Amino acid sequence: MNDVAATAGVALKTVSRVVNDEPGVNAATAERVRQAIELLGYRRNDGARVLRRGRTASIGLIIEDVADPFYSGLSRAVEDVALRNGSLVFTGSSGEDPQRERALVLAFCARRVDGLVIVPAGYDHGYLAPELAAGTRAVFADRPPGPAVEVDTVLCDNDGGARTGVAHLIAHGHRRIAFLGDQAAIFTAQERLRGYRQALEAAGLPYDPALVSMGVPEQSRVTAAVAGALALDHPPTALFTGNGQLTMAALRALETLSTGPAVLPCRVTPGAEASRPAIVGFDDFALADLLNPAITVVAQDPTRLGRTAAELLFRRLTGETGPVERIRLPTHLIPRGSGELPPPA
Amino acid sequence: MNDVAATAGVALKTVSRVVNDEPGVNAATAERVRQAIELLGYRRNDGARVLRRGRTASIGLIIEDVADPFYSGLSRAVEDVALRNGSLVFTGSSGEDPQRERALVLAFCARRVDGLVIVPAGYDHGYLAPELAAGTRAVFADRPPGPAVEVDTVLCDNDGGARTGVAHLIAHGHRRIAFLGDQAAIFTAQERLRGYRQALEAAGLPYDPALVSMGVPEQSRVTAAVAGALALDHPPTALFTGNGQLTMAALRALETLSTGPAVLPCRVTPGAEASRPAIVGFDDFALADLLNPAITVVAQDPTRLGRTAAELLFRRLTGETGPVERIRLPTHLIPRGSGELPPPA
DNA sequence: ATGAAAGCGCTAACAC
DNA sequence: GTGTTAGCGCTTTCAT
């Protein structure tokens, strides 16, 4: 900037004015400055600017894994809102590891991000308190913070969604419905399990722990869980899966376990359909409509979740006060076939 | 930092030494400083640190859309490599818009990122030259830069992959193969089209422009393209799709266009299979193996692409010199059924 | 082992 | 309209 000023024969401040489009600069002077900028290939150093002004015009986003379609949809929404607000976004994947979540949040705070959108992996957010006290704003998305801090939160209607999905299966005649959930420590997994139980209760059906399996959404575990359930004396006639990854893994498990010979181009052996359990999954996913049968899901809207959280964050950053907000986003059932299969006669 | 120094009764520099684990501080003094830090909730301001030291320990990543599984896989890989190198990553989606690509790159540069991983939307990268001259390193991934700059590039073997996929269809007896590609302006789309033509030529088959359709991967366009091809006097018996989005859209189009009644739980009317065109797609995607028939693909490895690009970037950032690198990553064919369907007798 | 001073590149506050 | 000065929070250099 000094060099530019020297080359243009003006003072430092004038260059600053031109660079920032501040009013009160003679058009001719401004032009000279712009030429000097061009000549020297000058670029404003935003880091220094930030240091002086206090606002970094950047936010941090912590999710579980960008590579998961649910979170990448959320990411894109956050990014778009940030862009509209003139802000850049640091993204970090926690991989469901509270240590990494913490490290990322702290690293972002050290960069003095203006705010954070956090999908937490852990429950202890005491580490956030000093940052919040220092003025960094945070919005939790998809899962709430632990009791140590009180911040705006945008969640999905997990138990309501699960209730709807399970009630749908019940309405189609199922009485033995297995529940396949994510790790029991995860908030959304707990809420969805709760919804499952509520639906059973509302229909006067017993809760059978043998029909419930919670754990990591790995194929091997899911295959084992599905196989185990189907091998019960009174096997389930339907399956409710707690998220998109689990649904896909369960479908693959059913395919693997299917006893009939794999016949191309139609893998489902004619006549074998009837023995196939009905399935409803939490989360919509690409191609759910092209499977055979097409998959009935309880859809959330990751884009809306991200947008809502980011917009709330920017409203806070632009000074909106008021009590901590707790927003619940609705889900909706999309019947496609797999959830309408009747139980075997 | 001043406050900490005052509270601990030491000089500013001593606090700096403690914060940075520099040697040469009395253990007792260090402890006093640490207590003061704790007491005041002090956090080092990395922005100021960066201003002084010159390195921001952050990189920028520009992709087309985080929400696309191909790019989100790439993102995650870049993020992981960055983490291992103690760096944070700014992510931005260009949405295939050269203006936005440019704006994002420039914004990242203004933040003085150490380097960039760019999946370019445009071809004119003249705007990058001053940044490169200023010392910012860049690596292009998936698509090369325009002629204005010369930088490291990691690409996938697009024409080779397409050649393999199309040759596979030819080997299964197909003589009329349609090609459905992304917008003709996109580098990878061009290379894949080239591979398609090479495969035809190698087999002594004529190139028929009526069988080729390039454009945005929107469902309506794809449905129209597929319908158009199938309505030709000599319709194709097989289809090669140029990327994952196109493959999914084409499958949906085939489903929509399928003349037989939709019969649950098996949508493909018995007997109708024979009239279904074979299909091979570029890019693997979730559930490709569970469709009916399962989808044969030419798979790239987005994780490897991201990892390779990011590692190259960090090697450059740690001083590795040498000529500009141009890396090509292999693809591999995964036969699953759809690509092995024979043409109608 | 510790400290004082200078300055990274910029903008806010106030002259002129 | 334009320039001067101070200082954002830190690290570097050079003393002590």
PDB file of C-alpha atoms (C1' of nucleotides) in Angstrom, chain B residues 1 13 16 20 42 45 49 52, chain D residues 8-15:
ATOM      1  CA  MET B   1      -1.491 -10.477  25.585  1.00  0.00           C
ATOM      2  CA  LYS B  13       7.538 -11.253  24.950  1.00  0.00           C
ATOM      3  CA  SER B  16       4.533 -14.909  23.566  1.00  0.00           C
ATOM      4  CA  ASN B  20       4.368 -20.634  21.430  1.00  0.00           C
ATOM      5  CA  TYR B  42      -6.847 -15.398  26.773  1.00  0.00           C
ATOM      6  CA  ASN B  45      -5.175 -14.163  17.804  1.00  0.00           C
ATOM      7  CA  ARG B  49       0.159 -13.938  14.155  1.00  0.00           C
ATOM      8  CA  ARG B  52       3.485 -10.935  11.369  1.00  0.00           C
TER       9      ARG B  52
ATOM     10  C1'  DC D   8      -5.191  -3.639  15.965  1.00  0.00           C
ATOM     11  C1'  DG D   9      -2.175  -8.338  18.400  1.00  0.00           C
ATOM     12  C1'  DC D  10       1.396 -10.434  17.412  1.00  0.00           C
ATOM     13  C1'  DT D  11       6.596 -11.932  16.359  1.00  0.00           C
ATOM     14  C1'  DT D  12      11.280 -10.556  15.249  1.00  0.00           C
ATOM     15  C1'  DT D  13      15.569  -8.496  16.408  1.00  0.00           C
ATOM     16  C1'  DC D  14      18.490  -7.088  19.407  1.00  0.00           C
ATOM     17  C1'  DA D  15      19.569  -5.825  24.049  1.00  0.00           C
TER      18       DA D  15
END
